Amino acid sequence: MNIIGIKGSATSSYTVTNDLQKTDSKINENSKTSKEQAVTQVLGTDTFVKSTENDVEDTTYKLVKKKLSTEEIKEIKVEQENVKIEFIKKFIADTINNQNKLLGKSTENGISEMPKETTDLLTKIFGSVENAYPQMATTSEGAKEAIEEGGAYSVTGVADRIMTMAMSIAGDDPAKIQQMRDAVEKGFSEAGLDFNKATNSDLPQICKDTCSEVMSRFDKLLNKTSTTN
């Protein structure tokens, strides 16, 4: 048995094994260092930075106003004009109904409750809702006085209130005055149709006379503004 050969073999084996372990350890360390560096590069390091007023302002929500198109503005104006037209038509219908009530020929229960926007507008035009819709008489004598000349629901009295409302809406614009005239004429026409459906008869003469008076005032006003222009 060769003892020297065995020792030499063992020593060589040990040396190789030991060198491999050292090499593996070094590789592991290098690998660990590389991984840590990679993680550091990816994640970076946390650093506290104090926010400034500019940072706060930049994150604040700012409302961006949308600019309306020409078509959208036109639609809004048309809608506003339609609201005014319906407003005066409703006023005519209510006033004509009150005239018929005083004659004992109305089938309506009365003026429905009005929204605050309507009462505010009536107050702005007439000073109060009561001035727009004078209190109704509760006796036959009072009803007769109300529809006679000088009364709150006479031809002149009703025509005055209708023109006051129309001119407050139209102003001095001839085009708008014509628009109000058309709206008032249509309002009387619709009131006549509603009365006919309910009673199977035409509007009482006082209502027709009131319509004629209002139309006559509009025509004079339009002729005057046309001549002035």
XYZ file of C-alpha atoms in Angstrom:
229
model
C 0.000 0.000 0.000
C 1.397 3.391 -1.018
C 0.952 5.700 1.952
C 2.515 8.634 0.169
C 0.096 8.272 -2.668
C -2.821 8.204 -0.332
C -1.637 11.287 1.557
C -0.959 13.133 -1.612
C -4.378 12.293 -2.907
C -6.098 13.406 0.260
C -4.143 16.609 0.406
C -4.937 17.411 -3.181
C -8.573 16.597 -2.645
C -8.727 18.838 0.425
C -7.033 21.637 -1.395
C -9.414 21.475 -4.312
C -12.449 21.236 -2.066
C -11.300 24.093 0.089
C -10.552 26.238 -2.961
C -13.974 25.496 -4.411
C -15.671 26.460 -1.141
C -13.739 29.736 -1.086
C -14.583 30.356 -4.722
C -18.268 29.567 -4.159
C -18.323 31.850 -1.128
C -16.764 34.642 -3.113
C -19.220 34.152 -5.954
C -22.150 34.158 -3.510
C -20.902 37.354 -1.935
C -20.436 38.967 -5.334
C -23.883 37.750 -6.413
C -25.469 39.083 -3.220
C -23.748 42.424 -3.710
C -24.886 42.584 -7.334
C -28.476 41.803 -6.361
C -28.464 44.447 -3.645
C -27.079 46.983 -6.087
C -29.749 46.031 -8.626
C -32.507 46.382 -6.026
C -31.082 49.722 -4.959
C -31.043 50.926 -8.553
C -34.632 49.824 -9.122
C -36.156 50.953 -5.843
C -33.852 53.792 -5.074
C -33.616 55.223 -1.617
C -36.371 57.036 0.241
C -35.651 60.710 0.735
C -37.923 63.107 2.675
C -38.691 66.281 0.730
C -40.795 69.011 2.350
C -43.754 70.085 0.190
C -44.035 73.689 -0.878
C -47.019 75.989 -1.522
C -46.526 75.497 -5.237
C -46.907 71.748 -4.805
C -50.216 72.280 -2.971
C -51.475 74.717 -5.589
C -50.620 72.335 -8.402
C -52.669 69.543 -6.828
C -55.704 71.757 -6.146
C -58.711 71.054 -8.430
C -59.425 73.957 -10.696
C -62.846 74.372 -12.335
C -62.527 74.813 -16.043
C -65.374 76.861 -17.519
C -66.649 75.566 -20.786
C -67.177 78.223 -23.401
C -70.659 77.973 -24.877
C -70.938 77.651 -28.600
C -72.939 80.112 -30.701
C -75.627 77.483 -31.168
C -75.882 76.809 -27.413
C -76.198 80.536 -26.658
C -78.916 80.816 -29.281
C -80.830 77.898 -27.746
C -80.641 79.479 -24.278
C -81.986 82.792 -25.595
C -84.844 81.034 -27.394
C -85.705 79.145 -24.214
C -85.731 82.373 -22.202
C -88.035 84.037 -24.729
C -90.392 81.051 -24.626
C -90.566 81.303 -20.835
C -91.578 84.976 -21.095
C -94.222 84.165 -23.707
C -95.728 81.409 -21.576
C -95.633 83.734 -18.579
C -97.763 86.429 -20.182
C -100.120 83.872 -21.757
C -100.727 82.376 -18.304
C -101.382 85.843 -16.892
C -103.962 86.513 -19.606
C -105.673 83.178 -19.012
C -105.902 83.817 -15.254
C -107.158 87.387 -15.698
C -109.786 86.410 -18.267
C -110.907 83.646 -15.949
C -111.368 86.181 -13.152
C -113.466 88.367 -15.444
C -115.665 85.367 -16.209
C -115.918 84.521 -12.538
C -117.279 87.967 -11.796
C -119.867 87.365 -14.507
C -120.711 84.008 -12.968
C -119.598 82.197 -16.107
C -116.297 80.642 -15.066
C -115.855 76.900 -14.639
C -112.345 77.222 -13.204
C -111.610 76.821 -9.492
C -109.209 79.734 -9.410
C -105.563 80.647 -9.816
C -103.272 77.769 -8.889
C -100.441 78.217 -6.422
C -97.553 80.034 -8.055
C -93.849 79.219 -7.652
C -91.624 81.744 -5.918
C -89.986 82.750 -9.220
C -93.395 83.827 -10.552
C -94.417 85.742 -7.447
C -91.034 87.489 -7.383
C -91.421 88.566 -11.015
C -94.987 89.775 -10.479
C -93.830 91.760 -7.460
C -91.021 93.288 -9.501
C -93.416 94.351 -12.275
C -96.498 95.402 -10.287
C -95.153 96.056 -6.802
C -97.057 93.111 -5.343
C -98.942 89.984 -6.402
C -102.170 91.641 -5.232
C -101.666 94.468 -7.722
C -101.248 91.927 -10.510
C -104.311 89.956 -9.438
C -106.662 92.319 -7.606
C -108.792 90.754 -4.913
C -112.028 89.246 -6.178
C -115.359 90.596 -4.997
C -117.438 88.284 -2.823
C -120.827 89.906 -3.452
C -122.877 90.458 -6.587
C -122.686 94.214 -6.081
C -118.920 94.088 -5.728
C -118.617 91.890 -8.827
C -120.637 94.345 -10.847
C -118.443 97.244 -9.749
C -115.271 95.299 -10.538
C -116.161 94.830 -14.215
C -117.647 98.272 -14.772
C -115.472 101.088 -16.091
C -112.986 102.047 -13.425
C -113.164 98.633 -11.813
C -110.170 96.333 -11.307
C -111.450 93.849 -13.884
C -112.944 96.300 -16.344
C -111.739 96.473 -19.940
C -109.382 99.337 -19.110
C -108.180 97.829 -15.839
C -107.230 94.473 -17.373
C -105.735 96.075 -20.504
C -103.556 98.310 -18.324
C -102.100 95.338 -16.443
C -101.495 93.288 -19.579
C -99.659 96.167 -21.259
C -97.643 96.850 -18.097
C -96.420 93.280 -18.087
C -95.782 93.159 -21.842
C -93.763 96.383 -21.860
C -91.742 95.377 -18.820
C -90.645 92.295 -20.757
C -90.233 93.887 -24.199
C -88.797 97.255 -23.247
C -88.296 99.640 -26.192
C -87.256 96.957 -28.667
C -89.777 96.977 -31.574
C -89.040 93.332 -32.380
C -89.785 92.264 -28.816
C -92.895 94.446 -28.699
C -94.153 92.639 -31.793
C -93.268 89.348 -30.137
C -95.305 90.313 -27.082
C -98.215 91.382 -29.263
C -98.235 87.967 -30.930
C -98.014 86.236 -27.553
C -100.907 88.256 -26.112
C -103.066 87.628 -29.179
C -102.361 83.916 -28.888
C -103.096 84.052 -25.161
C -106.575 85.487 -25.779
C -107.180 82.946 -28.541
C -106.255 80.018 -26.281
C -108.383 81.430 -23.463
C -111.322 81.567 -25.892
C -110.786 77.952 -26.949
C -110.615 76.767 -23.347
C -113.786 78.680 -22.479
C -115.550 77.209 -25.503
C -114.612 73.665 -24.497
C -115.889 74.213 -20.976
C -119.128 76.085 -21.800
C -119.703 75.419 -25.510
C -119.946 79.162 -26.074
C -117.750 82.118 -27.025
C -115.992 84.387 -24.570
C -118.213 87.043 -22.942
C -118.228 90.443 -24.623
C -116.128 92.056 -21.898
C -113.307 89.602 -22.664
C -113.540 90.309 -26.385
C -113.529 94.048 -25.734
C -110.482 93.664 -23.511
C -108.655 91.807 -26.286
C -109.545 94.498 -28.829
C -108.336 97.240 -26.472
C -104.988 95.536 -25.877
C -104.411 94.861 -29.588
C -105.247 98.476 -30.407
C -102.672 99.702 -27.880
C -100.025 97.411 -29.337
C -100.708 98.624 -32.861
C -100.442 102.278 -31.817
C -97.219 101.546 -29.976
C -95.691 99.709 -32.928
C -96.677 102.461 -35.334
C -95.104 105.032 -33.023
C -91.810 103.132 -32.696
C -91.750 102.513 -36.462
C -92.210 106.215 -37.188
C -89.539 107.163 -34.662
C -87.038 104.752 -36.177
